[in-house]
mmCIF file of C-alpha atoms in Angstrom:
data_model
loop_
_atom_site.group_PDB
_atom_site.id
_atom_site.type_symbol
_atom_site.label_atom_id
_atom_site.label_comp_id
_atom_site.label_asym_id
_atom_site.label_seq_id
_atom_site.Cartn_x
_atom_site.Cartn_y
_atom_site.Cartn_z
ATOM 1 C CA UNK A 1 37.480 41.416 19.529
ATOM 2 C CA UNK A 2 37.026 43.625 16.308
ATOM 3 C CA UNK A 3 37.050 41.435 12.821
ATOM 4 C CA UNK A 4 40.467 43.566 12.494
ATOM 5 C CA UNK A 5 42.043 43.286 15.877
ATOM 6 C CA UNK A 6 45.601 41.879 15.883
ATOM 7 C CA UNK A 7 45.252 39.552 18.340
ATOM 8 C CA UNK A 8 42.996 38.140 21.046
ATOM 9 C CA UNK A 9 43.053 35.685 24.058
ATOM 10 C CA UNK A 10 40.824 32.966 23.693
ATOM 11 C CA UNK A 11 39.906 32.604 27.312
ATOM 12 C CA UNK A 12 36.717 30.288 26.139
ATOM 13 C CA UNK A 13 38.498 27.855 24.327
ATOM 14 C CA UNK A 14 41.654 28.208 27.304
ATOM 15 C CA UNK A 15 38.860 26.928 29.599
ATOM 16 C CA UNK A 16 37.737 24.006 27.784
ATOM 17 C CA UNK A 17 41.142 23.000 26.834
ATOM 18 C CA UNK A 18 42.155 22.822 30.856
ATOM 19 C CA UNK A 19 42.875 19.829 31.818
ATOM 20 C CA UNK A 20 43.768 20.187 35.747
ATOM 21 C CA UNK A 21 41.934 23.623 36.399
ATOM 22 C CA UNK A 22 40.511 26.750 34.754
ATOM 23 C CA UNK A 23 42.749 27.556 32.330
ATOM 24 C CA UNK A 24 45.396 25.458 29.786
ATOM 25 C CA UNK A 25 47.877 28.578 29.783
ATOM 26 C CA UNK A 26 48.311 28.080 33.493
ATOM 27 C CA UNK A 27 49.213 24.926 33.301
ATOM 28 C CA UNK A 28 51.275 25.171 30.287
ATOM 29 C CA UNK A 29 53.238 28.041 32.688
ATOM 30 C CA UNK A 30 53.524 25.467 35.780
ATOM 31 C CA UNK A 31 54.738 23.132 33.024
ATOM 32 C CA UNK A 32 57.543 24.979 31.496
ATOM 33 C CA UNK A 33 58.640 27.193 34.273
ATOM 34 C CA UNK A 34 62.164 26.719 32.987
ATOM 35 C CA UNK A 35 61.164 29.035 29.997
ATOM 36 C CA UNK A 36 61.545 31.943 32.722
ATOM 37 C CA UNK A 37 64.977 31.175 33.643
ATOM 38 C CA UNK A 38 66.822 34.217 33.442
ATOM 39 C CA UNK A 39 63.850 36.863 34.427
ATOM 40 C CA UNK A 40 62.861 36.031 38.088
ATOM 41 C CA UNK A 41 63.919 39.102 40.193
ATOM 42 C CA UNK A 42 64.750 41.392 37.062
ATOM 43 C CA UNK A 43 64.273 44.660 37.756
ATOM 44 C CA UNK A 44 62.615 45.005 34.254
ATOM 45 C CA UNK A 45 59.669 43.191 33.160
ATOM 46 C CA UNK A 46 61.001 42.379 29.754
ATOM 47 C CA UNK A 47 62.194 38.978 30.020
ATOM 48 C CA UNK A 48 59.507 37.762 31.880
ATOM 49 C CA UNK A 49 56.803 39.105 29.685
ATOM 50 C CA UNK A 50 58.683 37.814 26.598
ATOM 51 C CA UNK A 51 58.684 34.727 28.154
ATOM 52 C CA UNK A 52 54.808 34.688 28.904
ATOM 53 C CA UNK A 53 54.575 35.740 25.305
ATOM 54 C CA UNK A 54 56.266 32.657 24.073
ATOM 55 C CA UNK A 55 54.405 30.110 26.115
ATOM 56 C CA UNK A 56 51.062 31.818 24.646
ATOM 57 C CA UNK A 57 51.457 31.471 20.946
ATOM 58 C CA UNK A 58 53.472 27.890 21.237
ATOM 59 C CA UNK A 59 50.836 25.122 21.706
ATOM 60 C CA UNK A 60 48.489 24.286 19.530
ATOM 61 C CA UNK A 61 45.733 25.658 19.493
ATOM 62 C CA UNK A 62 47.248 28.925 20.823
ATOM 63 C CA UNK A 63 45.923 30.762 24.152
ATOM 64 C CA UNK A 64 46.664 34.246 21.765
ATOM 65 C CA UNK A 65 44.887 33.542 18.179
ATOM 66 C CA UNK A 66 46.048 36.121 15.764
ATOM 67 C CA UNK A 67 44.823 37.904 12.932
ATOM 68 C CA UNK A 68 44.471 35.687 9.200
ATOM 69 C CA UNK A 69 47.429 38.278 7.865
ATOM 70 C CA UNK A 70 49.549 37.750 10.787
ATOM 71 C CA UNK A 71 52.044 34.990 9.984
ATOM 72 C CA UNK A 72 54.775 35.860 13.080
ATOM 73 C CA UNK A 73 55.302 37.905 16.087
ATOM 74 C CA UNK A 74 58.026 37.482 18.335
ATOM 75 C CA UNK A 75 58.373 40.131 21.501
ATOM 76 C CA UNK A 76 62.271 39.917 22.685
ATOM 77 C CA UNK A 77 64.573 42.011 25.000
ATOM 78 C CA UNK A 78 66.480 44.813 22.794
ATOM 79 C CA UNK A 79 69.534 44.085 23.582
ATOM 80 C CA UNK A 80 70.981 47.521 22.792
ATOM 81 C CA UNK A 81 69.497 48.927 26.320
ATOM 82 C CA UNK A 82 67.104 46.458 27.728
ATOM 83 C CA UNK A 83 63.665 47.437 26.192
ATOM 84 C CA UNK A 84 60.740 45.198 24.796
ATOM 85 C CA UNK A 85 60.573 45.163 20.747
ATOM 86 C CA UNK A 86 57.550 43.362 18.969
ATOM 87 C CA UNK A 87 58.967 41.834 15.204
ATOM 88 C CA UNK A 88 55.702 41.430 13.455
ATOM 89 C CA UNK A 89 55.127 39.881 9.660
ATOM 90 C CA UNK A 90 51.939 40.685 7.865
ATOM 91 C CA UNK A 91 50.547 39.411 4.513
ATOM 92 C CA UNK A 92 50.339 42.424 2.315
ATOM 93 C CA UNK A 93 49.243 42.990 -1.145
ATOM 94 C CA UNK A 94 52.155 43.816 -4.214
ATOM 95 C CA UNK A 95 52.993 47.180 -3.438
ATOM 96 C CA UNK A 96 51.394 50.050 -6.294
ATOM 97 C CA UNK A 97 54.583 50.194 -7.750
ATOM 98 C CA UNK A 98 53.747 46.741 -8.989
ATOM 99 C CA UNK A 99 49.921 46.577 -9.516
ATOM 100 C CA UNK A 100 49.747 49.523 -11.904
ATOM 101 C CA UNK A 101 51.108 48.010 -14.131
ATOM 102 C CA UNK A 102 51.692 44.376 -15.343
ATOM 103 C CA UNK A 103 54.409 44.462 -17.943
ATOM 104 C CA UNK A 104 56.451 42.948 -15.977
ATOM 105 C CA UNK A 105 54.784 39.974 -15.752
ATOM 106 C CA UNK A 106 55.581 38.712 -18.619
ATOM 107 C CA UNK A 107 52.572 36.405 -19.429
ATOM 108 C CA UNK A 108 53.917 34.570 -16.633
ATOM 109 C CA UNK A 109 50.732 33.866 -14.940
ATOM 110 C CA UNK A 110 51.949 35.329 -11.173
ATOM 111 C CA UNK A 111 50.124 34.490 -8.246
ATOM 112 C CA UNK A 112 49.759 35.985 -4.766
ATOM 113 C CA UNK A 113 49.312 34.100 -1.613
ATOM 114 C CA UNK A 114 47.013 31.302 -1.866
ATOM 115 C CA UNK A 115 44.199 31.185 0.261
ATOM 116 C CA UNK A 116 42.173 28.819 2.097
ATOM 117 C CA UNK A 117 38.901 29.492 4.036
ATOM 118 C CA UNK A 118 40.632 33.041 3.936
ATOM 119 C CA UNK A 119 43.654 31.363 5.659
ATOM 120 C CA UNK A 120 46.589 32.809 3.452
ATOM 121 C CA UNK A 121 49.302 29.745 3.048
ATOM 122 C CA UNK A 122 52.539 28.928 1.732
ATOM 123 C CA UNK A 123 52.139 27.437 -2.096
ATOM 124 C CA UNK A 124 52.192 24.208 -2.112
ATOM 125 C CA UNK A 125 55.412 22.349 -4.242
ATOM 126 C CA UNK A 126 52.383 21.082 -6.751
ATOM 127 C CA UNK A 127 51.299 25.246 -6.898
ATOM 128 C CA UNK A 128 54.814 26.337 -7.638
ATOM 129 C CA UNK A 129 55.314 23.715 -10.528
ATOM 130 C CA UNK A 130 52.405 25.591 -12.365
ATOM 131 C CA UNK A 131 53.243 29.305 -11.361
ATOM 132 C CA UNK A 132 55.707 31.747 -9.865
ATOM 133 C CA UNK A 133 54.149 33.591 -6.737
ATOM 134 C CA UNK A 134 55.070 36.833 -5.550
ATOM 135 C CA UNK A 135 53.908 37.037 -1.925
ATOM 136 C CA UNK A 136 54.365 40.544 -0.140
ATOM 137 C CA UNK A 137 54.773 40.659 3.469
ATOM 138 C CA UNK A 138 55.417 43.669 5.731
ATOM 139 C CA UNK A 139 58.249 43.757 8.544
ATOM 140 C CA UNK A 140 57.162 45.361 11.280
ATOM 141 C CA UNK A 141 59.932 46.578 13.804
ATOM 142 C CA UNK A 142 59.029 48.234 17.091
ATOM 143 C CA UNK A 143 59.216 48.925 20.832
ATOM 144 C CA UNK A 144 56.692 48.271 23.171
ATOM 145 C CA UNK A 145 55.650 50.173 26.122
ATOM 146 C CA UNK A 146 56.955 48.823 29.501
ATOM 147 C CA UNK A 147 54.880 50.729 31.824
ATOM 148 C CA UNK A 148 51.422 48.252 32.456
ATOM 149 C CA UNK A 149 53.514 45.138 32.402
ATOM 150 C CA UNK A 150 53.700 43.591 35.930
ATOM 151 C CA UNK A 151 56.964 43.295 37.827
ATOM 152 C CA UNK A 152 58.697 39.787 37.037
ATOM 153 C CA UNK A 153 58.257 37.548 39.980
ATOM 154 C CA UNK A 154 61.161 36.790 42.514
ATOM 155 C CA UNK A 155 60.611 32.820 41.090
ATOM 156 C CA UNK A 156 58.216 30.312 40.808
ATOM 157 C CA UNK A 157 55.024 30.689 42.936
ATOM 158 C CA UNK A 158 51.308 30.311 42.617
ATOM 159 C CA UNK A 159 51.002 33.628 41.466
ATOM 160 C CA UNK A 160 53.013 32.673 38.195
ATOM 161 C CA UNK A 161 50.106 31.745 35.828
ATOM 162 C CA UNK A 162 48.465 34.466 36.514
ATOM 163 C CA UNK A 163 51.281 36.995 36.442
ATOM 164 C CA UNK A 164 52.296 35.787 33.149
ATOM 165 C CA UNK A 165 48.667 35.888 32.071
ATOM 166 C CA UNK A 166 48.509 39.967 33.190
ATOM 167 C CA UNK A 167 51.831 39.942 30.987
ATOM 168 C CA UNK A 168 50.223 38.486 27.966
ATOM 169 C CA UNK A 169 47.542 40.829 28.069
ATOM 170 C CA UNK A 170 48.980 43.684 28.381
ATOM 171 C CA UNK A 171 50.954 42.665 25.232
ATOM 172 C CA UNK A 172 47.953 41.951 23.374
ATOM 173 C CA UNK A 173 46.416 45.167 24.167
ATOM 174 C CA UNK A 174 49.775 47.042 23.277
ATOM 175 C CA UNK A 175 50.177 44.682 19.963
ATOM 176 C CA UNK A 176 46.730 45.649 19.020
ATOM 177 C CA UNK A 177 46.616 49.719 19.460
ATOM 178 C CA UNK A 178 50.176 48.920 17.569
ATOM 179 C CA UNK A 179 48.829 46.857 14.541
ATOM 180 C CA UNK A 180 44.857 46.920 14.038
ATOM 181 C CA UNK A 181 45.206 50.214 12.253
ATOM 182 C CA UNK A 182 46.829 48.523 9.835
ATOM 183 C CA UNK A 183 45.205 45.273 9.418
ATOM 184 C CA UNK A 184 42.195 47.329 9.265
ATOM 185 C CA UNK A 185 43.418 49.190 6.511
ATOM 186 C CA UNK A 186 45.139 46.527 4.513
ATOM 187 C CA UNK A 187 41.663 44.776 4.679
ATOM 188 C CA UNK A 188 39.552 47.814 3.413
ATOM 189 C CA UNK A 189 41.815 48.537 0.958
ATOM 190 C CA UNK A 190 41.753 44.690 -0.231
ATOM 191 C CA UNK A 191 37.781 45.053 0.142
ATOM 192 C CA UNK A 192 37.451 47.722 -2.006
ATOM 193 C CA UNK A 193 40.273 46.695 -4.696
#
């Protein structure tokens, strides 16, 4: 994984986490098979992959860690005609229409998102009785590709895991060509600036 990459599977920690076999996100599938209600035998993969999605980046820690700037992403069944769209928030700096110039702040003291070991965070109520913060994000709307997700299963078998596994990754790969270009540029920018 790049330093800018969206998102990655953490297959290493997965392993160590397993408590019955080689990985925690299979048995986190076998354990909430219910969460695929609705997608066995669909003759899209949506469903199924947006339920393999949900199981990934629910437990704590996460089998898909994500990038410092991303605070959400949610992959869910457009239900206009059926495809896959990714909803994606990203920390982002104050726009220029802001930074060049401060009058409008007033002498208020603004602050942007905190940040802990580079970890950007929600002030805290103690933070917001000193200062007013103005934290930018960035709504990302957009389809996903359907073509290299595999075909949602009939129902439950022991090919689940790993099915919703192939799912995941193929949505990490996706997110990623999607979203590192501009993680990778909000970050140089912020480097430089």
């Amino acid at each position: 994984m790049g330093e800018h990459d969206a998102f990655r599977i953490d297959h290493g920690h997965d392993r160590e986490l397993a408590s019955e076999g080689s990985s925690r996100y299979a048995e986190h599938v076998r354990h909430n098979v219910a969460a695929f209600d609705g997608a066995w035998g669909d003759i899209a993969p949506v469903t199924f992959a947006c339920a393999a999605w949900r199981l990934a980046i629910t437990p704590s820690p996460p089998y898909v860690r994500r990038h410092r700037r991303i605070l959400s992403a949610a992959c869910d069944r457009n239900p206009w005609d059926g495809t896959l769209t990714a909803r994606v928030l990203l920390v982002s700096p104050p726009p220029a229409e802001l930074t060049a110039s401060r009058e409008w702040w007033h002498d208020r003291g603004w602050r942007e998102w905190p940040q802990t070991f580079g970890q950007y965070l929600e002030p805290s109520d103690q933070d917001l009785t000193r200062n007013p913060f103005l934290r930018t994000t960035l709504v990302i709307d957009a389809p996903l590709p359907l073509d290299a997700l595999p075909p949602a299963p009939d129902g439950p078998s022991d090919t689940l895991s790993s099915t919703a596994a192939l799912a995941v990754t193929t949505l990490v790969r996706e997110l990623n060509a999607l979203l590192t270009p501009i993680i990778r540029r909000l970050e140089t920018t912020q480097a430089r600036g």
